[in-house]
Structure formats: C-alpha cells, structure tokens
Amino acid sequence: MSKTYLVLAYAITPVHVGMGRAPGVVDLPFQRDSIGYPIVYGSSFKGVLKSTLMGKNDKLAKCIFGAEPDEDEKYMGRFIITDLIPVFYPIASLDGYIYVSTDYLLRKTLDILSIFKDTSAMKIENIYTITNHGEEIGILLGKLKSSYTLTLSDSVKKLGSLIKDKVYVFSDDVGLQVVESALVRVTRNVLDDNTKKSQNLWTEEYLPQGTVFIGAIIDAERTNELCVGIKDIDKEFREKLDNAAIFLGGKETIGKGLVKIKVI
C-alpha cells in the first residue's frame, strides 16, 4: 500500500454540500450515500483541497490533483481522495448537547483505517476507545438507549472547542433517525427590492457546527511533468494543508462551510 494520510475535519460553521434540487420538504438536501447518511463525495472534497492549494502553490496543486479542466494537456494527479465521512454529530439533548454516532458510521471509519500500511501508527485507539455498553439519553426523538459510548482521543478533541469527550453510539435501526435529527434545515428567501414580496423560497440542509469528519488521501506514487523539480512533495503538501481552514460547499459568502482539517 502506498503512503496514506488520515484526514480529520471539524465544522467551524454549519456546512452544506449539496446534491442539487430534490422533491420533498428540503429543496436542497446534503449529499447522501446509498444508505441515506450525509457524505462529502471525494470529487467535492478534492475540488476544495485543490482550490485551496492553488492559492498557495499552483505547481504543487496540479502535481498532486491533476490538470485544470480547461487545460489542453490532460494528466492525472498524484493523490487519490476518498469521500469525507461525517462521523460524530452534536445534537440537542436534555443536558444541553451531546455527540452521537452510529454503528454504521463507525464501521465506515474502520474501513478507512484498514487501508493504512502502518497499522501500529493508525490504530482505532488514535480516534476513540469504547467505554461501556450504553446509556439512556434524552434527545429530540425522546429517550433512547445507546448501544455503547466512546471516549474520543485527544487528537480528535483538539480539532475544535465544541467537541466533548463522550460520544453516544446508536444501533442501525435508529441510527439514521438520530443523525437526521442532528441536521439543520434553513429556509431562505429572495425578496423583490421594490415590493419586498417573495420571489423565491427554498430550504437548505446543513450539518451542524461541531460535526467531525474522517477521510483519507492516498499517494498513488505516480508522477507528471508538474511534479518534476518539487523536492519533497510530502513535506510541501503537509505544510500547506495541515491545519488549514477550507470552505466546503458553495455557501462561504454567507459564512457557511468553514472547516478546519488535520492531515495525519
């Protein structure tokens, strides 16, 4: 297996990465996987990373992520980007707020960690440890008993000030409902400048501030002409993107989508 980087991300503001218009109560839902859980597809994540890096080192960005769409010469980038999985969600509770996850999301996390060649350096204990067999907690859906609880590692808790030590993990039969309850739906409006009447009314779906994501970046160890002359691609990449603040989705003009990433 080629060199692989673990990516942890933390939502500093609510995040919307859309999948286009859809029928139903929410006009602009968040991207979803085949089960219905929110996800940031690799193509969306890659585009943001490349755009961020282009502003710092144009040559390195094209070496790592490939040619621009409007360039005549097409070539592949060196790195492969996985989907970015929202795995820990803050949700309102009788105790103010708590963090939740599901068995399904933790299995996806295990799959990502399984691709690392150096398994001793990337154990699940670096993300969380299982602490007990579950607790009953009051959330928006009423009182539910979690399957078990987790204690997050210091590396995860250091991502943001909202993150709590404990995460309540729910079984798959109620897990998706719990995650849906954590999402934020915002109705927006466009008014006519003169009459102040509504011209357009729609609802957008956001992951809440404080959501924690996990993903991976794989060095495919292929090269292109833009990589020639870059002395240490690994070092340059880490220096430019580790602890960087990026905007996921297209809502930065209204202060949404600001995410801090940690590259391990």
Coordinates of C-alpha atoms in Angstrom, one line a residue:
M1 CA 0.0 0.0 0.0
S2 CA 1.2 3.5 -0.9
K3 CA 1.7 6.2 1.7
T4 CA -1.7 7.2 3.1
Y5 CA -2.8 10.3 5.0
L6 CA -5.6 10.3 7.5
V7 CA -7.8 13.4 7.3
L8 CA -9.8 14.7 10.2
A9 CA -12.0 17.7 9.8
Y10 CA -14.1 19.9 12.1
A11 CA -17.0 22.1 11.1
I12 CA -16.3 25.6 12.4
T13 CA -19.6 26.8 10.9
P14 CA -22.6 24.8 9.6
V15 CA -21.8 23.0 6.3
H16 CA -23.9 22.5 3.2
V17 CA -22.5 20.3 0.3
G18 CA -25.5 20.0 -2.0
M19 CA -26.6 17.3 -4.4
G20 CA -28.9 19.6 -6.4
R21 CA -32.7 20.1 -6.0
A22 CA -34.8 17.3 -4.8
P23 CA -38.5 16.7 -4.2
G24 CA -39.7 16.8 -0.6
V25 CA -39.6 19.2 2.4
V26 CA -35.9 20.1 1.8
D27 CA -35.3 21.6 -1.6
L28 CA -31.5 21.5 -1.4
P29 CA -30.5 18.4 0.7
F30 CA -27.0 17.5 1.7
Q31 CA -25.1 14.9 -0.3
R32 CA -26.1 11.3 0.8
D33 CA -24.6 7.8 0.4
S34 CA -26.6 4.8 -0.7
I35 CA -28.0 4.2 2.8
G36 CA -29.1 7.8 3.3
Y37 CA -26.3 9.2 5.5
P38 CA -24.7 12.6 4.8
I39 CA -21.4 12.3 3.0
V40 CA -19.0 14.6 1.2
Y41 CA -18.1 12.9 -2.1
G42 CA -14.4 12.6 -3.0
S43 CA -14.9 14.8 -6.0
S44 CA -16.3 17.7 -3.9
F45 CA -13.6 17.3 -1.3
K46 CA -10.8 17.1 -3.9
G47 CA -12.1 20.3 -5.6
V48 CA -11.9 22.2 -2.4
L49 CA -8.4 20.9 -1.5
K50 CA -7.1 21.8 -5.0
S51 CA -8.6 25.2 -5.0
T52 CA -7.1 25.9 -1.5
L53 CA -3.7 24.7 -2.6
M54 CA -3.8 26.6 -5.9
G55 CA -3.8 29.8 -3.9
K56 CA -0.6 28.8 -2.2
N57 CA 1.4 26.8 -4.7
D58 CA -0.1 26.4 -8.2
K59 CA 2.5 23.9 -9.4
L60 CA 2.2 21.7 -6.3
A61 CA -1.7 21.7 -6.7
K62 CA -1.5 20.5 -10.2
C63 CA 1.1 17.9 -9.4
I64 CA -1.0 16.4 -6.6
F65 CA -4.5 16.9 -8.0
G66 CA -4.0 16.9 -11.8
A67 CA -4.7 19.3 -14.7
E68 CA -7.3 22.0 -14.7
P69 CA -10.4 21.2 -16.8
D70 CA -9.7 24.0 -19.4
E71 CA -6.1 22.9 -20.0
D72 CA -5.2 21.3 -23.3
E73 CA -2.9 18.8 -21.8
K74 CA -4.6 16.3 -19.5
Y75 CA -2.7 14.4 -16.9
M76 CA -3.6 12.6 -13.6
G77 CA -2.7 13.9 -10.2
R78 CA -0.5 12.0 -7.9
F79 CA -3.0 11.7 -5.0
I80 CA -6.3 9.8 -4.7
I81 CA -9.0 11.4 -2.5
T82 CA -11.6 9.3 -0.6
D83 CA -15.1 10.5 0.4
L84 CA -15.2 12.6 3.6
I85 CA -17.5 10.9 6.1
P86 CA -19.3 12.9 8.8
V87 CA -18.9 10.5 11.8
F88 CA -19.5 12.4 15.0
Y89 CA -22.5 14.8 15.3
P90 CA -23.5 17.3 18.0
I91 CA -27.3 17.1 18.8
A92 CA -29.5 18.9 21.3
S93 CA -30.3 16.9 24.5
L94 CA -31.6 17.5 28.0
D95 CA -28.0 18.0 29.0
G96 CA -27.6 20.9 26.5
Y97 CA -25.9 19.0 23.7
I98 CA -24.2 15.7 23.3
Y99 CA -22.2 13.9 20.5
V100 CA -23.7 11.0 18.6
S101 CA -22.7 8.4 16.1
T102 CA -23.9 5.1 14.7
D103 CA -22.6 1.5 14.3
Y104 CA -22.8 2.0 10.5
L105 CA -20.6 5.2 10.6
L106 CA -18.0 3.5 12.9
R107 CA -17.8 0.6 10.5
K108 CA -17.0 3.0 7.7
T109 CA -14.3 4.6 9.9
L110 CA -12.8 1.1 10.5
D111 CA -12.7 0.6 6.7
I112 CA -10.8 3.8 6.2
L113 CA -8.3 2.9 8.9
S114 CA -7.8 -0.6 7.4
I115 CA -6.1 0.9 4.3
F116 CA -3.1 2.2 6.3
K117 CA 0.1 0.3 5.8
D118 CA 1.5 1.2 9.2
T119 CA -1.3 -0.2 11.3
S120 CA 0.6 0.3 14.5
A121 CA 0.6 4.1 14.0
M122 CA -3.0 4.3 12.9
K123 CA -5.0 2.2 15.4
I124 CA -8.6 2.9 16.2
E125 CA -7.4 4.0 19.7
N126 CA -6.0 7.1 18.0
I127 CA -9.6 8.1 17.2
Y128 CA -11.6 6.6 20.1
T129 CA -12.0 3.9 22.7
I130 CA -15.2 2.0 23.7
T131 CA -16.1 2.7 27.3
N132 CA -19.3 0.8 28.2
H133 CA -22.5 -1.0 27.0
G134 CA -24.7 2.0 26.5
E135 CA -26.7 4.7 28.4
E136 CA -30.2 6.1 28.1
I137 CA -30.1 9.7 26.9
G138 CA -32.8 12.3 26.2
I139 CA -32.6 13.8 22.7
L140 CA -35.0 15.3 20.2
L141 CA -36.6 11.9 19.4
G142 CA -37.2 11.3 23.1
K143 CA -35.3 9.0 25.4
L144 CA -33.2 6.5 23.6
K145 CA -30.6 4.0 24.8
S146 CA -27.3 4.0 23.0
S147 CA -25.6 0.7 22.1
Y148 CA -22.4 1.8 23.8
T149 CA -20.4 5.0 24.3
L150 CA -17.0 6.1 23.1
T151 CA -14.3 8.3 24.6
L152 CA -12.6 10.4 21.9
S153 CA -8.9 10.7 21.7
D154 CA -7.0 13.9 22.4
S155 CA -6.1 14.3 18.7
V156 CA -9.8 14.4 17.8
K157 CA -10.8 16.7 20.7
K158 CA -8.1 19.2 19.8
L159 CA -9.9 19.8 16.4
G160 CA -12.5 22.2 18.0
S161 CA -13.7 23.6 21.2
L162 CA -17.2 22.2 20.9
I163 CA -16.1 18.5 20.9
K164 CA -16.9 16.6 24.0
D165 CA -15.1 13.5 25.5
K166 CA -18.1 11.2 25.2
V167 CA -20.0 10.0 22.1
Y168 CA -23.2 8.0 22.3
V169 CA -23.4 5.3 19.6
F170 CA -26.8 4.1 18.3
S171 CA -27.7 0.9 16.5
D172 CA -28.5 0.9 12.8
D173 CA -32.2 0.5 13.4
V174 CA -32.5 4.1 14.9
G175 CA -29.1 5.5 13.9
L176 CA -30.2 7.2 10.7
Q177 CA -33.1 8.9 12.5
V178 CA -30.8 10.2 15.2
V179 CA -28.4 11.7 12.6
E180 CA -31.4 13.2 10.7
S181 CA -32.4 14.9 14.0
A182 CA -28.9 16.5 14.2
L183 CA -29.2 18.2 10.8
V184 CA -30.1 21.8 10.5
R185 CA -32.8 22.9 7.9
V186 CA -32.7 26.6 7.0
T187 CA -35.4 28.3 4.9
R188 CA -34.1 31.1 2.8
N189 CA -36.0 33.8 0.7
V190 CA -35.4 36.2 -2.1
L191 CA -37.4 39.4 -1.9
D192 CA -38.2 41.9 -4.7
D193 CA -36.2 45.1 -4.0
N194 CA -39.2 47.3 -4.7
T195 CA -42.2 45.4 -3.4
K196 CA -40.5 43.3 -0.8
K197 CA -42.6 40.3 -2.0
S198 CA -41.1 36.9 -2.1
Q199 CA -39.7 35.9 -5.4
N200 CA -38.2 32.6 -4.3
L201 CA -38.5 30.4 -1.2
W202 CA -36.4 27.4 -0.6
T203 CA -35.0 25.2 2.3
E204 CA -31.3 24.1 2.6
E205 CA -29.9 21.3 4.7
Y206 CA -26.7 21.7 6.8
L207 CA -24.5 19.6 9.0
P208 CA -24.3 21.4 12.4
Q209 CA -21.3 23.4 13.6
G210 CA -19.0 20.9 15.5
T211 CA -19.5 17.9 13.2
V212 CA -16.4 15.8 12.9
F213 CA -15.4 14.1 9.6
I214 CA -12.9 11.4 8.6
G215 CA -11.4 10.6 5.3
A216 CA -8.1 9.6 3.6
I217 CA -5.7 10.8 0.9
I218 CA -3.6 8.1 -0.8
D219 CA -0.3 8.8 -2.6
A220 CA -0.6 6.7 -5.8
E221 CA 3.2 7.3 -6.4
R222 CA 2.6 8.3 -10.0
T223 CA 4.1 11.4 -11.4
N224 CA 3.5 14.0 -14.1
E225 CA 5.6 16.9 -15.5
L226 CA 4.4 19.3 -12.8
C227 CA 5.9 17.1 -10.1
V228 CA 9.4 17.4 -11.6
G229 CA 11.5 19.7 -9.6
I230 CA 9.4 19.6 -6.4
K231 CA 12.0 18.4 -3.8
D232 CA 9.7 16.9 -1.2
I233 CA 6.1 16.6 -2.2
D234 CA 5.0 15.0 1.1
K235 CA 6.5 17.9 3.1
E236 CA 5.1 20.6 0.8
F237 CA 1.7 19.1 0.9
R238 CA 1.6 18.7 4.7
E239 CA 2.9 22.2 5.3
K240 CA 0.3 23.8 3.0
L241 CA -2.9 21.8 4.1
D242 CA -2.3 20.6 7.6
N243 CA -4.4 22.7 10.0
A244 CA -5.7 24.7 7.0
A245 CA -9.2 26.3 7.0
I246 CA -11.2 25.5 3.9
F247 CA -14.7 26.1 2.7
L248 CA -16.8 23.0 1.8
G249 CA -19.8 23.7 -0.4
G250 CA -20.7 27.0 -2.0
K251 CA -22.0 29.0 0.9
E252 CA -18.9 30.9 2.0
T253 CA -20.4 34.3 1.1
I254 CA -23.0 33.7 3.9
G255 CA -20.4 32.4 6.4
K256 CA -21.2 28.7 6.0
G257 CA -18.9 25.7 5.2
L258 CA -15.8 26.8 7.1
V259 CA -13.9 23.6 8.0
K260 CA -10.6 23.0 9.7
I261 CA -8.6 20.0 8.5
K262 CA -5.9 18.0 10.1
V263 CA -3.7 15.8 7.9
I264 CA -2.0 12.9 9.8

